[in-house]
Short mmCIF file of N, CA and C in Angstrom, two decimals:
data_model
loop_
_atom_site.label_atom_id
_atom_site.label_comp_id
_atom_site.label_asym_id
_atom_site.label_seq_id
_atom_site.Cartn_x
_atom_site.Cartn_y
_atom_site.Cartn_z
N MET A 7 124.88 79.44 52.43
CA MET A 7 123.66 79.29 53.13
C MET A 7 123.75 80.08 54.44
N ARG A 8 122.69 80.79 54.72
CA ARG A 8 122.65 81.60 55.94
C ARG A 8 121.90 80.88 57.05
N THR A 9 122.41 81.02 58.24
CA THR A 9 121.75 80.43 59.40
C THR A 9 120.84 81.49 60.01
N ARG A 10 119.63 81.06 60.25
CA ARG A 10 118.70 82.00 60.87
C ARG A 10 118.97 82.04 62.37
N SER A 11 119.00 83.19 62.89
CA SER A 11 119.18 83.33 64.34
C SER A 11 117.93 83.97 64.92
N THR A 12 117.57 83.49 66.06
CA THR A 12 116.41 84.08 66.71
C THR A 12 116.89 85.26 67.55
N PRO A 13 116.11 86.28 67.58
CA PRO A 13 116.51 87.43 68.39
C PRO A 13 116.44 87.07 69.88
N PRO A 14 117.25 87.70 70.69
CA PRO A 14 117.20 87.41 72.13
C PRO A 14 115.82 87.79 72.68
N PRO A 15 115.37 87.05 73.69
CA PRO A 15 114.05 87.36 74.24
C PRO A 15 114.04 88.74 74.89
N ALA A 16 112.91 89.39 74.78
CA ALA A 16 112.77 90.73 75.35
C ALA A 16 112.73 90.67 76.89
N VAL A 17 112.26 89.55 77.41
CA VAL A 17 112.16 89.38 78.86
C VAL A 17 113.02 88.19 79.26
N PRO A 18 113.92 88.35 80.21
CA PRO A 18 114.72 87.20 80.65
C PRO A 18 113.80 86.07 81.13
N PRO A 19 114.22 84.82 80.95
CA PRO A 19 113.33 83.69 81.23
C PRO A 19 112.88 83.58 82.70
N GLY A 20 113.65 83.98 83.65
CA GLY A 20 113.27 83.84 85.06
C GLY A 20 112.46 85.00 85.61
N LEU A 21 112.36 86.08 84.86
CA LEU A 21 111.69 87.27 85.37
C LEU A 21 110.20 87.07 85.66
N PRO A 22 109.42 86.40 84.81
CA PRO A 22 108.00 86.22 85.15
C PRO A 22 107.80 85.44 86.46
N ARG A 23 108.60 84.42 86.69
CA ARG A 23 108.48 83.68 87.95
C ARG A 23 108.85 84.55 89.15
N LEU A 24 109.90 85.31 89.02
CA LEU A 24 110.31 86.20 90.10
C LEU A 24 109.22 87.23 90.40
N LEU A 25 108.64 87.80 89.37
CA LEU A 25 107.56 88.76 89.57
C LEU A 25 106.35 88.10 90.22
N GLY A 26 106.07 86.85 89.85
CA GLY A 26 104.97 86.12 90.47
C GLY A 26 105.20 85.89 91.95
N TRP A 27 106.43 85.52 92.32
CA TRP A 27 106.75 85.28 93.73
C TRP A 27 106.69 86.57 94.55
N VAL A 28 106.93 87.69 93.93
CA VAL A 28 106.84 88.97 94.64
C VAL A 28 105.39 89.46 94.66
N ALA A 29 104.67 89.26 93.56
CA ALA A 29 103.31 89.79 93.45
C ALA A 29 102.31 89.04 94.34
N LEU A 30 102.47 87.73 94.51
CA LEU A 30 101.51 86.96 95.30
C LEU A 30 101.46 87.41 96.76
N PRO A 31 102.58 87.49 97.48
CA PRO A 31 102.49 87.99 98.86
C PRO A 31 102.01 89.44 98.94
N ALA A 32 102.39 90.25 97.97
CA ALA A 32 101.93 91.64 97.97
C ALA A 32 100.41 91.70 97.80
N ALA A 33 99.87 90.89 96.91
CA ALA A 33 98.43 90.86 96.70
C ALA A 33 97.71 90.33 97.95
N LEU A 34 98.28 89.31 98.60
CA LEU A 34 97.69 88.80 99.84
C LEU A 34 97.69 89.87 100.93
N ALA A 35 98.78 90.59 101.05
CA ALA A 35 98.88 91.62 102.08
C ALA A 35 97.87 92.74 101.82
N VAL A 36 97.77 93.18 100.59
CA VAL A 36 96.82 94.25 100.26
C VAL A 36 95.38 93.76 100.46
N GLY A 37 95.09 92.55 100.00
CA GLY A 37 93.76 91.99 100.20
C GLY A 37 93.42 91.83 101.68
N GLY A 38 94.41 91.42 102.46
CA GLY A 38 94.20 91.28 103.90
C GLY A 38 93.92 92.60 104.58
N ARG A 39 94.64 93.64 104.18
CA ARG A 39 94.42 94.96 104.77
C ARG A 39 93.03 95.48 104.41
N LEU A 40 92.61 95.24 103.17
CA LEU A 40 91.26 95.67 102.77
C LEU A 40 90.20 94.90 103.55
N ALA A 41 90.39 93.59 103.71
CA ALA A 41 89.44 92.79 104.49
C ALA A 41 89.41 93.25 105.94
N ALA A 42 90.57 93.54 106.51
CA ALA A 42 90.63 94.00 107.89
C ALA A 42 89.92 95.35 108.03
N TRP A 43 90.14 96.23 107.08
CA TRP A 43 89.51 97.55 107.12
C TRP A 43 87.99 97.41 107.11
N ARG A 44 87.50 96.44 106.36
CA ARG A 44 86.06 96.27 106.23
C ARG A 44 85.44 95.44 107.36
N LEU A 45 86.16 94.43 107.84
CA LEU A 45 85.56 93.46 108.75
C LEU A 45 85.93 93.61 110.22
N ASP A 46 87.03 94.32 110.55
CA ASP A 46 87.41 94.47 111.95
C ASP A 46 86.31 95.19 112.73
N GLU A 47 86.05 94.68 113.93
CA GLU A 47 85.03 95.29 114.79
C GLU A 47 85.58 95.46 116.19
N GLY A 48 85.15 96.51 116.85
CA GLY A 48 85.49 96.73 118.25
C GLY A 48 86.95 96.99 118.50
N ASP A 49 87.25 97.23 119.76
CA ASP A 49 88.63 97.37 120.19
C ASP A 49 88.76 96.68 121.55
N GLU A 50 89.85 96.90 122.21
CA GLU A 50 90.11 96.17 123.45
C GLU A 50 89.18 96.58 124.60
N SER A 51 88.43 97.66 124.42
CA SER A 51 87.53 98.10 125.49
C SER A 51 86.07 97.80 125.18
N THR A 52 85.78 96.98 124.17
CA THR A 52 84.40 96.64 123.83
C THR A 52 84.10 95.19 124.21
N ALA A 53 82.81 94.86 124.25
CA ALA A 53 82.38 93.52 124.66
C ALA A 53 82.54 92.49 123.56
N GLY A 54 82.68 92.93 122.32
CA GLY A 54 82.88 92.01 121.19
C GLY A 54 84.00 92.51 120.30
N ILE A 55 84.88 91.60 119.91
CA ILE A 55 86.05 91.97 119.10
C ILE A 55 86.13 91.01 117.92
N ARG A 56 86.42 91.56 116.73
CA ARG A 56 86.72 90.73 115.56
C ARG A 56 87.95 91.32 114.88
N ARG A 57 88.89 90.44 114.54
CA ARG A 57 90.10 90.86 113.84
C ARG A 57 90.36 89.93 112.66
N VAL A 58 90.76 90.52 111.55
CA VAL A 58 91.21 89.79 110.37
C VAL A 58 92.68 90.13 110.19
N VAL A 59 93.54 89.11 110.17
CA VAL A 59 94.98 89.33 110.04
C VAL A 59 95.52 88.42 108.94
N VAL A 60 96.16 89.03 107.95
CA VAL A 60 96.77 88.29 106.85
C VAL A 60 98.24 88.70 106.77
N LEU A 61 99.14 87.73 106.80
CA LEU A 61 100.58 87.97 106.71
C LEU A 61 101.06 89.00 107.73
N GLY A 62 100.76 88.76 108.96
CA GLY A 62 101.20 89.70 109.98
C GLY A 62 100.95 89.13 111.36
N GLY A 63 100.70 90.03 112.29
CA GLY A 63 100.46 89.60 113.65
C GLY A 63 99.49 90.53 114.35
N ALA A 64 98.91 90.03 115.42
CA ALA A 64 97.99 90.83 116.23
C ALA A 64 98.25 90.51 117.69
N ASP A 65 98.13 91.52 118.52
CA ASP A 65 98.31 91.36 119.96
C ASP A 65 97.11 92.01 120.63
N LEU A 66 96.22 91.20 121.19
CA LEU A 66 95.00 91.71 121.80
C LEU A 66 95.04 91.50 123.30
N ARG A 67 94.64 92.53 124.02
CA ARG A 67 94.55 92.44 125.48
C ARG A 67 93.25 93.12 125.91
N PRO A 68 92.12 92.42 125.74
CA PRO A 68 90.83 93.02 126.08
C PRO A 68 90.71 93.31 127.57
N VAL A 69 89.96 94.37 127.89
CA VAL A 69 89.79 94.76 129.29
C VAL A 69 88.32 94.99 129.66
N HIS A 70 87.39 94.79 128.74
CA HIS A 70 85.98 95.04 129.03
C HIS A 70 85.48 94.02 130.05
N PRO A 71 84.84 94.46 131.14
CA PRO A 71 84.41 93.52 132.18
C PRO A 71 83.29 92.57 131.73
N ALA A 72 82.62 92.88 130.62
CA ALA A 72 81.54 92.01 130.13
C ALA A 72 81.90 91.43 128.76
N LEU A 73 83.18 91.18 128.53
CA LEU A 73 83.61 90.61 127.24
C LEU A 73 82.87 89.30 127.00
N SER A 74 82.29 89.18 125.80
CA SER A 74 81.52 87.96 125.53
C SER A 74 82.01 87.22 124.30
N ARG A 75 82.63 87.94 123.35
CA ARG A 75 82.97 87.28 122.08
C ARG A 75 84.25 87.88 121.50
N VAL A 76 85.13 86.97 121.05
CA VAL A 76 86.32 87.36 120.29
C VAL A 76 86.37 86.46 119.07
N ARG A 77 86.50 87.07 117.89
CA ARG A 77 86.59 86.29 116.66
C ARG A 77 87.86 86.71 115.92
N LEU A 78 88.66 85.70 115.56
CA LEU A 78 89.91 85.95 114.86
C LEU A 78 89.92 85.17 113.56
N ASP A 79 90.19 85.85 112.45
CA ASP A 79 90.38 85.22 111.15
C ASP A 79 91.85 85.43 110.78
N LEU A 80 92.63 84.35 110.74
CA LEU A 80 94.08 84.45 110.56
C LEU A 80 94.51 83.68 109.32
N VAL A 81 95.28 84.32 108.45
CA VAL A 81 95.85 83.66 107.27
C VAL A 81 97.34 83.94 107.27
N LEU A 82 98.14 82.88 107.42
CA LEU A 82 99.60 83.01 107.47
C LEU A 82 100.00 84.09 108.46
N ALA A 83 99.42 84.03 109.65
CA ALA A 83 99.61 85.08 110.64
C ALA A 83 99.73 84.47 112.03
N GLY A 84 100.15 85.30 112.96
CA GLY A 84 100.23 84.90 114.35
C GLY A 84 99.49 85.90 115.21
N ALA A 85 99.01 85.46 116.36
CA ALA A 85 98.28 86.36 117.25
C ALA A 85 98.47 85.93 118.70
N ARG A 86 98.36 86.92 119.59
CA ARG A 86 98.36 86.68 121.02
C ARG A 86 97.09 87.29 121.59
N LEU A 87 96.41 86.52 122.42
CA LEU A 87 95.21 87.00 123.09
C LEU A 87 95.42 86.83 124.58
N ASP A 88 95.50 87.94 125.30
CA ASP A 88 95.75 87.93 126.73
C ASP A 88 94.45 88.29 127.46
N LEU A 89 93.83 87.30 128.08
CA LEU A 89 92.57 87.51 128.77
C LEU A 89 92.74 87.72 130.27
N THR A 90 93.97 87.94 130.73
CA THR A 90 94.20 88.12 132.16
C THR A 90 93.67 89.46 132.67
N GLY A 91 93.42 90.40 131.78
CA GLY A 91 92.87 91.69 132.19
C GLY A 91 91.36 91.70 132.26
N VAL A 92 90.73 90.56 131.96
CA VAL A 92 89.27 90.46 131.99
C VAL A 92 88.86 89.77 133.28
N PRO A 93 87.94 90.36 134.05
CA PRO A 93 87.48 89.68 135.26
C PRO A 93 86.64 88.46 134.88
N HIS A 94 86.33 87.63 135.85
CA HIS A 94 85.50 86.46 135.59
C HIS A 94 84.18 86.93 134.99
N VAL A 95 83.86 86.45 133.80
CA VAL A 95 82.68 86.89 133.06
C VAL A 95 81.56 85.86 133.25
N PRO A 96 80.42 86.26 133.80
CA PRO A 96 79.30 85.31 133.89
C PRO A 96 78.88 84.89 132.48
N GLY A 97 78.76 83.60 132.26
CA GLY A 97 78.41 83.11 130.93
C GLY A 97 79.61 82.77 130.08
N GLY A 98 80.79 83.24 130.45
CA GLY A 98 82.01 82.89 129.73
C GLY A 98 82.28 83.73 128.50
N VAL A 99 83.41 83.45 127.88
CA VAL A 99 83.86 84.15 126.68
C VAL A 99 83.93 83.14 125.54
N ASP A 100 83.37 83.50 124.39
CA ASP A 100 83.44 82.66 123.20
C ASP A 100 84.57 83.16 122.31
N LEU A 101 85.51 82.28 121.99
CA LEU A 101 86.61 82.59 121.08
C LEU A 101 86.42 81.74 119.83
N THR A 102 86.22 82.41 118.70
CA THR A 102 86.06 81.72 117.42
C THR A 102 87.27 82.04 116.57
N VAL A 103 87.97 80.99 116.12
CA VAL A 103 89.18 81.16 115.33
C VAL A 103 89.01 80.40 114.02
N ARG A 104 89.23 81.10 112.92
CA ARG A 104 89.27 80.45 111.61
C ARG A 104 90.58 80.85 110.97
N GLY A 105 91.28 79.87 110.40
CA GLY A 105 92.55 80.27 109.83
C GLY A 105 93.26 79.21 109.03
N LEU A 106 94.28 79.69 108.34
CA LEU A 106 95.13 78.87 107.49
C LEU A 106 96.57 79.21 107.82
N GLY A 107 97.34 78.24 108.27
CA GLY A 107 98.76 78.44 108.55
C GLY A 107 99.02 79.51 109.59
N TYR A 108 98.46 79.34 110.77
CA TYR A 108 98.58 80.37 111.79
C TYR A 108 99.00 79.78 113.12
N GLY A 109 99.30 80.67 114.06
CA GLY A 109 99.56 80.29 115.43
C GLY A 109 98.89 81.29 116.35
N LEU A 110 98.28 80.80 117.40
CA LEU A 110 97.58 81.67 118.35
C LEU A 110 97.96 81.26 119.76
N ALA A 111 98.38 82.23 120.56
CA ALA A 111 98.68 82.00 121.97
C ALA A 111 97.63 82.71 122.81
N VAL A 112 96.95 81.95 123.66
CA VAL A 112 95.90 82.50 124.51
C VAL A 112 96.35 82.36 125.96
N THR A 113 96.29 83.46 126.71
CA THR A 113 96.63 83.44 128.13
C THR A 113 95.37 83.75 128.92
N VAL A 114 95.03 82.87 129.85
CA VAL A 114 93.84 83.05 130.68
C VAL A 114 94.26 83.08 132.15
N PRO A 115 93.44 83.69 133.01
CA PRO A 115 93.76 83.67 134.44
C PRO A 115 93.72 82.24 134.98
N ALA A 116 94.56 81.97 135.95
CA ALA A 116 94.57 80.64 136.58
C ALA A 116 93.20 80.38 137.20
N GLY A 117 92.75 79.16 137.08
CA GLY A 117 91.46 78.78 137.63
C GLY A 117 90.33 78.79 136.62
N TRP A 118 90.57 79.33 135.43
CA TRP A 118 89.51 79.34 134.42
C TRP A 118 89.30 77.93 133.88
N ARG A 119 88.05 77.64 133.55
CA ARG A 119 87.69 76.38 132.91
C ARG A 119 87.64 76.62 131.41
N VAL A 120 88.33 75.76 130.65
CA VAL A 120 88.44 75.94 129.20
C VAL A 120 87.84 74.73 128.48
N TRP A 121 87.02 75.00 127.48
CA TRP A 121 86.43 73.98 126.62
C TRP A 121 86.81 74.34 125.19
N TRP A 122 87.05 73.33 124.35
CA TRP A 122 87.33 73.63 122.95
C TRP A 122 86.79 72.57 122.03
N SER A 123 86.59 73.02 120.79
CA SER A 123 86.18 72.16 119.69
C SER A 123 86.95 72.64 118.47
N HIS A 124 87.54 71.72 117.72
CA HIS A 124 88.25 72.15 116.52
C HIS A 124 88.01 71.18 115.39
N ARG A 125 88.08 71.72 114.17
CA ARG A 125 87.95 70.91 112.96
C ARG A 125 89.15 71.21 112.08
N GLY A 126 89.67 70.18 111.43
CA GLY A 126 90.75 70.36 110.48
C GLY A 126 92.08 69.87 111.00
N PRO A 127 93.08 69.85 110.10
CA PRO A 127 94.43 69.39 110.48
C PRO A 127 95.17 70.47 111.26
N GLY A 128 95.21 70.32 112.53
CA GLY A 128 95.83 71.26 113.44
C GLY A 128 95.31 70.93 114.82
N GLY A 129 95.46 71.83 115.76
CA GLY A 129 94.93 71.48 117.06
C GLY A 129 95.07 72.54 118.11
N VAL A 130 94.68 72.13 119.32
CA VAL A 130 94.72 72.98 120.49
C VAL A 130 95.63 72.33 121.52
N ASP A 131 96.59 73.09 122.05
CA ASP A 131 97.51 72.60 123.07
C ASP A 131 97.13 73.27 124.38
N PHE A 132 97.14 72.52 125.43
CA PHE A 132 96.62 72.96 126.71
C PHE A 132 97.70 72.81 127.77
N ALA A 133 97.97 73.87 128.52
CA ALA A 133 99.00 73.83 129.57
C ALA A 133 98.41 73.21 130.83
N GLU A 134 98.60 71.92 130.98
CA GLU A 134 98.06 71.23 132.15
C GLU A 134 98.91 71.53 133.38
N GLY A 135 98.29 71.56 134.52
CA GLY A 135 99.02 71.74 135.76
C GLY A 135 99.37 73.18 136.07
N GLU A 136 98.87 74.13 135.30
CA GLU A 136 99.17 75.54 135.56
C GLU A 136 97.97 76.28 136.13
N GLY A 137 96.98 75.53 136.61
CA GLY A 137 95.81 76.17 137.18
C GLY A 137 94.66 76.32 136.21
N ILE A 138 94.80 75.82 135.00
CA ILE A 138 93.71 75.84 134.03
C ILE A 138 93.02 74.49 134.09
N VAL A 139 91.72 74.50 134.00
CA VAL A 139 90.95 73.27 134.07
C VAL A 139 90.30 73.02 132.72
N HIS A 140 90.58 71.87 132.11
CA HIS A 140 89.90 71.50 130.87
C HIS A 140 88.57 70.87 131.25
N THR A 141 87.50 71.32 130.63
CA THR A 141 86.18 70.79 130.94
C THR A 141 85.51 70.28 129.67
N ASP A 142 84.67 69.28 129.84
CA ASP A 142 83.88 68.76 128.72
C ASP A 142 82.50 69.39 128.68
N ASP A 143 82.19 70.22 129.66
CA ASP A 143 80.90 70.89 129.72
C ASP A 143 81.02 72.29 129.12
N GLU A 144 80.50 72.43 127.92
CA GLU A 144 80.63 73.70 127.20
C GLU A 144 79.93 74.84 127.93
N ARG A 145 78.80 74.58 128.54
CA ARG A 145 78.02 75.64 129.17
C ARG A 145 78.68 76.23 130.41
N SER A 146 79.44 75.41 131.14
CA SER A 146 80.04 75.91 132.38
C SER A 146 81.44 76.47 132.18
N ALA A 147 81.96 76.45 130.95
CA ALA A 147 83.33 76.90 130.69
C ALA A 147 83.44 78.42 130.76
N ASP A 148 84.58 78.89 131.25
CA ASP A 148 84.86 80.33 131.26
C ASP A 148 85.35 80.79 129.89
N LEU A 149 86.00 79.89 129.16
CA LEU A 149 86.47 80.18 127.80
C LEU A 149 86.08 79.01 126.91
N ARG A 150 85.35 79.32 125.84
CA ARG A 150 84.95 78.31 124.87
C ARG A 150 85.65 78.63 123.55
N ILE A 151 86.47 77.70 123.08
CA ILE A 151 87.23 77.90 121.84
C ILE A 151 86.59 77.07 120.74
N HIS A 152 86.19 77.74 119.67
CA HIS A 152 85.66 77.09 118.48
C HIS A 152 86.66 77.38 117.37
N ALA A 153 87.34 76.36 116.86
CA ALA A 153 88.43 76.59 115.90
C ALA A 153 88.21 75.79 114.63
N ASP A 154 88.30 76.47 113.50
CA ASP A 154 88.39 75.83 112.19
C ASP A 154 89.85 75.99 111.77
N VAL A 155 90.58 74.88 111.78
CA VAL A 155 92.03 74.90 111.68
C VAL A 155 92.49 74.25 110.38
N VAL A 156 93.37 74.92 109.65
CA VAL A 156 94.09 74.32 108.54
C VAL A 156 95.55 74.66 108.74
N LEU A 157 96.32 73.66 109.17
CA LEU A 157 97.75 73.83 109.42
C LEU A 157 98.03 74.95 110.41
N GLY A 158 97.29 74.95 111.50
CA GLY A 158 97.48 75.96 112.51
C GLY A 158 97.34 75.36 113.89
N GLY A 159 97.62 76.17 114.90
CA GLY A 159 97.51 75.67 116.25
C GLY A 159 97.23 76.77 117.25
N ILE A 160 96.66 76.35 118.37
CA ILE A 160 96.31 77.26 119.46
C ILE A 160 96.94 76.71 120.74
N ARG A 161 97.59 77.58 121.49
CA ARG A 161 98.20 77.22 122.78
C ARG A 161 97.49 78.01 123.87
N VAL A 162 97.02 77.32 124.90
CA VAL A 162 96.34 77.97 126.02
C VAL A 162 97.23 77.85 127.25
N ASP A 163 97.61 79.00 127.81
CA ASP A 163 98.46 79.06 129.00
C ASP A 163 97.76 79.83 130.10
N ALA A 164 98.25 79.67 131.33
CA ALA A 164 97.71 80.40 132.47
C ALA A 164 98.63 81.55 132.81
N GLY A 165 98.04 82.62 133.28
CA GLY A 165 98.79 83.78 133.73
C GLY A 165 98.14 84.33 134.98
N PRO A 166 98.81 85.22 135.70
CA PRO A 166 98.20 85.79 136.90
C PRO A 166 97.07 86.74 136.52
N GLN A 167 96.03 86.77 137.34
CA GLN A 167 94.91 87.67 137.11
C GLN A 167 95.39 89.11 137.26
N ASP A 168 95.09 89.95 136.27
CA ASP A 168 95.44 91.36 136.31
C ASP A 168 94.23 92.12 136.82
N ASP A 169 94.30 92.65 138.03
CA ASP A 169 93.15 93.33 138.62
C ASP A 169 93.15 94.83 138.37
N THR A 170 93.96 95.33 137.47
CA THR A 170 94.01 96.76 137.22
C THR A 170 92.92 97.23 136.28
N TRP A 171 92.08 96.33 135.78
CA TRP A 171 91.06 96.71 134.80
C TRP A 171 90.04 97.69 135.38
N GLY A 172 89.77 97.63 136.67
CA GLY A 172 88.73 98.48 137.24
C GLY A 172 89.25 99.79 137.79
N ARG A 173 90.53 100.03 137.68
CA ARG A 173 91.11 101.25 138.28
C ARG A 173 91.22 102.35 137.29
#
């Protein structure tokens, strides 16, 4: 009597999982770059900025004296927003953040009034005692943060005012 033997598999058993673990981040990175190419607006010298960052980082230091809006869409990414180069803006600056698994560090000049609202599991951390004032009045705030957070966080710190923007 002959025993039937099965031929060895053409693909090793762990290879599909390994390829999946490599392909998923690659697809996210490519999709993020395409989204950024299509959706990014403005630069550091414009009054409105929008950035889409997926699996990476962004470092923004706006200098426009009439900056009014910054929008960040972050997925598994980190970003720094340094507003110390912006003079006091009448009407304030609106910062809208939407993201999944991200971290954002915001630096504002000492003396700015900051208001925030966030939804989702995550939050906003505020550096008390560094010259930043938390306010409950959205209209009088110098920086208004609107955040849709999923496993992410925002840290607001004070820094010295950079007066080189007008030179």
